[in-house]
Coordinates of N, CA and C in Angstrom, one line a residue:
X1 N 19.1 -12.4 -14.8 CA 17.8 -13.3 -14.4 C 17.5 -14.4 -14.5
X2 N 16.8 -15.3 -13.8 CA 16.7 -16.6 -13.2 C 15.2 -16.9 -13.7
X3 N 15.2 -17.7 -15.0 CA 13.9 -18.6 -14.6 C 13.7 -19.6 -14.1
X4 N 12.7 -19.6 -12.6 CA 12.8 -20.5 -12.1 C 11.4 -21.4 -12.0
X5 N 10.5 -20.8 -12.6 CA 9.5 -21.9 -12.5 C 8.6 -21.7 -14.1
X6 N 8.3 -22.7 -15.0 CA 7.7 -22.3 -15.9 C 6.4 -23.8 -16.0
X7 N 5.7 -23.5 -16.2 CA 4.4 -24.8 -15.9 C 3.1 -24.0 -16.6
X8 N 1.9 -25.1 -17.0 CA 1.2 -24.6 -18.0 C -0.1 -24.8 -16.9
X9 N -0.9 -24.0 -17.2 CA -2.4 -24.3 -16.6 C -3.6 -23.7 -17.0
X10 N -5.0 -23.7 -16.4 CA -5.8 -23.6 -16.8 C -6.5 -22.1 -15.7
X11 N -6.8 -21.1 -16.1 CA -7.4 -20.4 -15.3 C -8.7 -20.8 -15.0
X12 N -8.7 -20.8 -13.4 CA -9.9 -21.5 -12.8 C -10.0 -22.7 -12.2
X13 N -8.7 -23.4 -12.4 CA -7.9 -24.7 -12.4 C -7.2 -24.6 -11.0
X14 N -7.6 -25.1 -9.8 CA -7.1 -25.1 -8.7 C -5.4 -25.1 -8.6
X15 N -4.4 -24.5 -8.7 CA -3.2 -24.8 -8.6 C -2.3 -24.0 -7.3
X16 N -1.1 -24.4 -7.1 CA -0.6 -23.8 -6.0 C 1.0 -24.2 -6.7
X17 N 2.0 -22.7 -6.9 CA 3.0 -22.6 -7.6 C 4.1 -22.2 -6.8
X18 N 5.0 -22.8 -6.2 CA 5.8 -22.5 -5.2 C 7.1 -22.0 -6.1
X19 N 7.9 -20.9 -5.4 CA 9.5 -20.7 -6.5 C 10.0 -20.4 -4.8
X20 N 11.0 -21.4 -4.8 CA 11.4 -21.4 -3.6 C 13.2 -21.6 -3.6
X21 N 14.1 -20.7 -3.8 CA 15.2 -21.4 -4.2 C 15.7 -21.4 -2.4
X22 N 16.7 -23.0 -2.6 CA 16.9 -23.3 -1.8 C 17.8 -22.6 -0.7
X23 N 18.4 -21.8 -1.3 CA 19.5 -21.3 0.0 C 19.2 -19.7 0.1
X24 N 17.9 -19.3 0.1 CA 17.6 -18.2 0.6 C 16.4 -18.0 1.1
X25 N 15.9 -17.3 2.1 CA 14.8 -16.8 3.0 C 13.5 -16.5 2.3
X26 N 13.8 -15.8 1.1 CA 12.3 -15.5 0.3 C 12.2 -16.7 -0.8
X27 N 10.9 -16.5 -0.6 CA 10.0 -17.0 -1.9 C 8.8 -16.8 -2.0
X28 N 8.2 -17.1 -3.2 CA 7.2 -16.3 -3.8 C 5.9 -18.2 -4.1
X29 N 4.9 -17.3 -4.0 CA 3.9 -18.9 -4.5 C 2.7 -17.8 -5.4
X30 N 2.4 -18.8 -6.4 CA 1.3 -18.3 -7.3 C 0.0 -19.2 -7.1
X31 N -1.1 -18.7 -6.7 CA -2.3 -19.4 -6.2 C -3.5 -19.3 -6.7
X32 N -4.0 -20.1 -7.5 CA -5.3 -20.1 -8.1 C -6.2 -20.9 -7.4
X33 N -7.1 -20.2 -6.9 CA -8.1 -21.1 -5.8 C -9.4 -21.5 -6.8
X34 N -9.6 -21.1 -7.5 CA -10.8 -21.2 -8.5 C -11.6 -20.1 -8.5
X35 N -11.1 -19.1 -7.7 CA -12.5 -17.6 -7.9 C -11.1 -16.7 -8.1
X36 N -9.9 -16.8 -7.9 CA -9.2 -15.7 -7.9 C -7.5 -15.8 -8.0
X37 N -6.7 -15.5 -8.8 CA -5.2 -15.8 -8.9 C -4.6 -14.6 -7.8
X38 N -3.7 -15.2 -7.0 CA -2.7 -14.1 -6.4 C -1.1 -14.7 -6.1
X39 N -0.6 -13.8 -5.9 CA 0.6 -13.9 -6.5 C 0.9 -13.6 -4.5
X40 N 1.7 -14.4 -3.9 CA 2.6 -13.9 -2.8 C 3.9 -13.9 -2.6
X41 N 4.5 -13.1 -1.4 CA 5.8 -12.9 -1.0 C 5.9 -13.5 -0.2
X42 N 6.6 -14.6 0.3 CA 6.8 -15.2 1.5 C 8.2 -15.6 2.3
X43 N 8.2 -15.6 3.6 CA 9.4 -15.9 4.1 C 9.9 -17.1 5.0
X44 N 10.3 -17.7 4.8 CA 10.6 -19.0 5.4 C 11.2 -18.9 6.5
X45 N 10.5 -19.3 7.6 CA 11.1 -19.4 8.9 C 12.0 -20.8 8.8
X46 N 12.7 -20.0 10.2 CA 13.4 -21.6 10.5 C 13.1 -22.4 11.0
X47 N 11.7 -22.7 11.4 CA 10.8 -23.6 12.4 C 10.4 -24.1 10.9
X48 N 11.1 -23.8 9.5 CA 9.9 -24.4 9.0 C 8.8 -24.1 8.4
X49 N 8.1 -23.2 9.0 CA 6.9 -22.6 8.7 C 6.9 -21.5 7.3
X50 N 6.0 -21.1 6.9 CA 6.0 -20.0 5.8 C 5.3 -18.8 6.6
X51 N 5.8 -17.7 6.1 CA 5.3 -16.2 6.7 C 4.9 -15.5 5.5
X52 N 3.4 -15.2 5.4 CA 2.9 -14.5 4.2 C 3.6 -12.9 4.8
X53 N 4.2 -12.5 3.5 CA 4.6 -10.7 3.9 C 3.8 -9.7 3.0
X54 N 3.5 -10.4 2.0 CA 2.4 -9.3 1.1 C 1.5 -10.2 0.1
X55 N 0.7 -10.1 -0.4 CA 0.0 -10.7 -1.4 C -0.6 -9.7 -2.2
X56 N -0.6 -10.0 -3.9 CA -1.4 -9.1 -4.7 C -2.5 -10.0 -5.6
X57 N -3.8 -9.3 -5.8 CA -4.3 -10.0 -7.0 C -3.8 -10.0 -8.2
X58 N -3.8 -10.8 -8.8 CA -4.0 -10.9 -10.1 C -4.8 -11.1 -11.2
X59 N -5.7 -11.9 -10.7 CA -7.2 -11.9 -11.3 C -8.1 -11.9 -10.9
X60 N -9.5 -11.9 -10.8 CA -10.7 -13.0 -10.6 C -10.9 -13.3 -11.9
X61 N -10.9 -14.9 -11.4 CA -11.6 -15.8 -12.3 C -12.9 -15.5 -13.2
X62 N -13.9 -14.7 -12.5 CA -15.0 -14.9 -13.4 C -15.1 -13.0 -14.1
X63 N -13.8 -12.9 -14.3 CA -13.5 -11.7 -15.3 C -12.9 -12.2 -16.2
X64 N -12.3 -13.2 -16.2 CA -11.2 -13.7 -17.4 C -11.9 -14.0 -18.5
X65 N -12.0 -13.8 -20.0 CA -12.6 -14.5 -21.1 C -12.2 -15.2 -21.0
X66 N -10.8 -15.7 -21.7 CA -10.4 -16.7 -22.7 C -10.0 -17.8 -21.2
X67 N -10.8 -18.0 -20.3 CA -10.0 -19.3 -19.5 C -10.0 -21.0 -20.1
X68 N -10.5 -20.7 -21.2 CA -10.4 -22.6 -21.9 C -8.8 -22.4 -22.6
X69 N -8.8 -21.2 -22.8 CA -7.1 -21.7 -23.5 C -6.2 -21.9 -22.3
X70 N -5.1 -22.9 -22.7 CA -3.9 -23.0 -21.6 C -3.1 -22.2 -21.5
X71 N -2.8 -22.0 -20.4 CA -2.1 -20.5 -20.3 C -0.5 -21.0 -19.5
X72 N 0.4 -20.0 -19.6 CA 2.0 -20.4 -19.3 C 2.2 -19.4 -18.1
X73 N 2.6 -20.1 -17.0 CA 3.3 -19.3 -15.6 C 4.8 -19.4 -16.3
X74 N 5.3 -18.6 -15.7 CA 6.7 -18.3 -15.5 C 7.4 -17.3 -14.4
X75 N 8.3 -17.9 -13.3 CA 8.6 -16.9 -12.8 C 10.0 -16.5 -12.8
X76 N 10.5 -15.8 -12.1 CA 12.0 -15.3 -12.8 C 12.0 -14.3 -11.9
X77 N 13.8 -14.8 -11.0 CA 14.2 -14.2 -9.9 C 15.2 -13.1 -10.5
X78 N 15.3 -12.1 -9.7 CA 16.6 -11.3 -9.8 C 17.9 -12.0 -9.6
X79 N 19.2 -11.9 -9.9 CA 20.5 -12.4 -10.0 C 20.6 -12.2 -8.1
X80 N 20.3 -11.6 -7.5 CA 20.8 -11.5 -6.1 C 19.5 -12.2 -5.2
X81 N 18.4 -12.6 -6.0 CA 17.3 -13.4 -5.4 C 16.8 -12.5 -4.0
X82 N 16.6 -10.8 -4.8 CA 15.9 -9.9 -3.7 C 14.5 -9.7 -4.7
X83 N 14.2 -10.0 -5.5 CA 13.2 -9.6 -6.4 C 12.5 -11.0 -7.3
X84 N 11.0 -11.3 -7.5 CA 10.9 -12.2 -8.7 C 9.2 -11.7 -9.1
X85 N 9.4 -11.9 -10.6 CA 8.3 -11.6 -11.5 C 8.0 -12.7 -11.8
X86 N 6.5 -12.3 -11.9 CA 4.8 -13.4 -12.3 C 5.1 -13.0 -13.7
X87 N 5.2 -13.9 -14.5 CA 4.3 -13.6 -15.9 C 3.5 -14.5 -16.1
X88 N 2.2 -14.3 -16.9 CA 1.5 -15.6 -17.6 C 1.3 -15.0 -18.8
X89 N 1.6 -16.0 -19.6 CA 1.5 -15.9 -21.2 C 2.6 -14.8 -22.1
X90 N 3.5 -14.9 -20.7 CA 4.7 -13.1 -21.2 C 4.5 -12.2 -21.1
X91 N 3.3 -12.1 -20.4 CA 2.8 -10.6 -19.8 C 3.1 -10.4 -18.2
X92 N 3.9 -9.4 -17.8 CA 4.3 -9.4 -16.4 C 3.4 -8.8 -15.9
X93 N 2.6 -9.5 -14.5 CA 1.8 -9.0 -13.9 C 1.7 -8.8 -12.3
X94 N 3.3 -9.2 -12.3 CA 3.7 -8.7 -10.7 C 4.8 -8.8 -10.4
X95 N 5.4 -8.2 -9.5 CA 6.8 -8.0 -9.1 C 7.4 -7.8 -7.5
X96 N 7.2 -9.0 -7.0 CA 7.8 -8.8 -5.6 C 9.4 -8.5 -5.1
X97 N 9.3 -7.4 -4.2 CA 10.6 -6.5 -4.6 C 11.0 -6.8 -2.7
X98 N 11.5 -8.0 -2.1 CA 12.2 -8.1 -1.0 C 13.1 -6.9 -0.2
X99 N 13.7 -6.8 -1.0 CA 14.9 -5.6 -0.2 C 13.8 -4.2 0.0
X100 N 13.2 -4.1 -0.8 CA 12.5 -2.4 -0.5 C 10.8 -3.0 -0.4
X101 N 10.7 -3.9 0.0 CA 9.5 -4.4 0.9 C 8.2 -3.9 0.0
X102 N 7.9 -4.3 -0.8 CA 6.7 -3.8 -1.9 C 6.6 -4.6 -2.9
X103 N 5.4 -4.8 -3.2 CA 4.4 -5.6 -3.7 C 4.1 -4.8 -4.9
X104 N 4.3 -5.1 -6.2 CA 3.7 -4.3 -7.6 C 3.0 -5.1 -8.2
X105 N 1.8 -4.8 -8.6 CA 0.9 -5.4 -9.6 C -0.2 -4.6 -10.6
X106 N -1.0 -5.3 -11.6 CA -1.0 -4.5 -12.4 C -2.8 -4.3 -11.8
X107 N -3.2 -4.7 -11.0 CA -4.6 -4.4 -10.5 C -4.6 -3.4 -9.2
X108 N -3.2 -3.5 -8.8 CA -3.2 -2.3 -7.5 C -4.0 -2.5 -5.7
X109 N -4.2 -4.1 -6.3 CA -5.3 -4.6 -4.9 C -4.5 -5.6 -4.1
X110 N -4.7 -6.0 -3.0 CA -5.5 -4.9 -2.1 C -4.1 -4.2 -1.8
X111 N -4.6 -3.5 -0.8 CA -3.6 -2.5 0.2 C -2.6 -3.8 0.8
X112 N -1.0 -3.3 0.7 CA 0.2 -3.6 1.0 C -0.3 -4.0 2.6
X113 N 0.2 -5.7 3.0 CA 0.2 -5.6 4.5 C 1.1 -4.7 5.1
X114 N 0.6 -4.9 6.4 CA 1.3 -4.1 7.4 C 2.6 -4.0 7.4
X115 N 3.6 -5.2 7.4 CA 5.3 -5.3 7.6 C 5.3 -4.7 5.8
X116 N 4.9 -4.4 5.0 CA 5.4 -4.0 4.1 C 5.0 -2.4 3.4
X117 N 5.3 -1.7 2.7 CA 5.3 -0.4 2.4 C 3.6 -0.3 2.3
X118 N 3.1 0.9 2.8 CA 2.1 1.3 2.8 C 1.5 1.7 1.3
X119 N 0.2 1.5 1.1 CA -0.1 1.5 -0.3 C 0.3 1.2 -1.5
X120 N -0.5 0.8 -2.5 CA -0.1 -0.4 -3.5 C 0.1 0.2 -4.2
X121 N 1.6 0.2 -5.4 CA 1.8 0.7 -6.7 C 1.4 -0.1 -7.5
X122 N 0.7 0.7 -8.5 CA 0.5 0.1 -10.0 C 1.9 -0.4 -10.3
X123 N 1.8 -2.1 -11.4 CA 3.1 -2.2 -11.7 C 3.0 -1.5 -13.7
X124 N 4.1 -1.2 -13.8 CA 3.9 -0.6 -15.2 C 5.0 -1.2 -15.9
X125 N 4.9 -0.7 -17.2 CA 6.1 -1.3 -18.1 C 7.6 -1.2 -17.7
X126 N 7.4 0.2 -17.2 CA 8.9 0.8 -17.0 C 9.2 -0.1 -15.4
X127 N 8.5 -0.4 -15.0 CA 9.1 -1.1 -13.7 C 9.6 -2.5 -14.7
X128 N 8.8 -3.1 -15.1 CA 9.0 -4.3 -15.5 C 10.6 -4.3 -16.4
X129 N 10.8 -3.4 -17.1 CA 12.2 -3.1 -17.9 C 13.2 -3.1 -17.2
X130 N 12.9 -1.9 -16.0 CA 14.3 -1.9 -14.7 C 14.4 -3.3 -14.0
X131 N 13.1 -4.0 -14.0 CA 13.6 -5.4 -13.2 C 14.8 -6.2 -14.2
X132 N 14.5 -6.2 -15.5 CA 15.6 -6.8 -16.4 C 16.5 -6.4 -16.9
X133 N 16.7 -4.9 -16.2 CA 17.8 -4.5 -16.7 C 18.9 -4.0 -15.4
X134 N 18.2 -4.6 -14.4 CA 19.3 -4.3 -13.1 C 19.7 -5.4 -12.7

């Protein structure tokens, strides 16, 4: 496992965090647009443009009770850069699996994109354990 990003932020503060290893086409982005927090699976096209492959909801800002507390984001990648995991305050909220075209999140929302697996699988602690043991 490789920790590529480690940043502090406040929920509801506009933020855009890219995690893009230079030597692969896969990338992930965490975005808080002041209303919601989302985690995106991205493909970097040869043209330089970014293509969203899938997106998962992490939170709705108005439902987060401790917005005034400084939070910490960590983005981990598997050694082969086929999977990325989003942690906020040391709790895994989502995993993007590029090999299996699967986005996992605790909220099971929204439905998967048409290019990735249909249906949304809920992220479990067992999935997180598997992520770190493979």
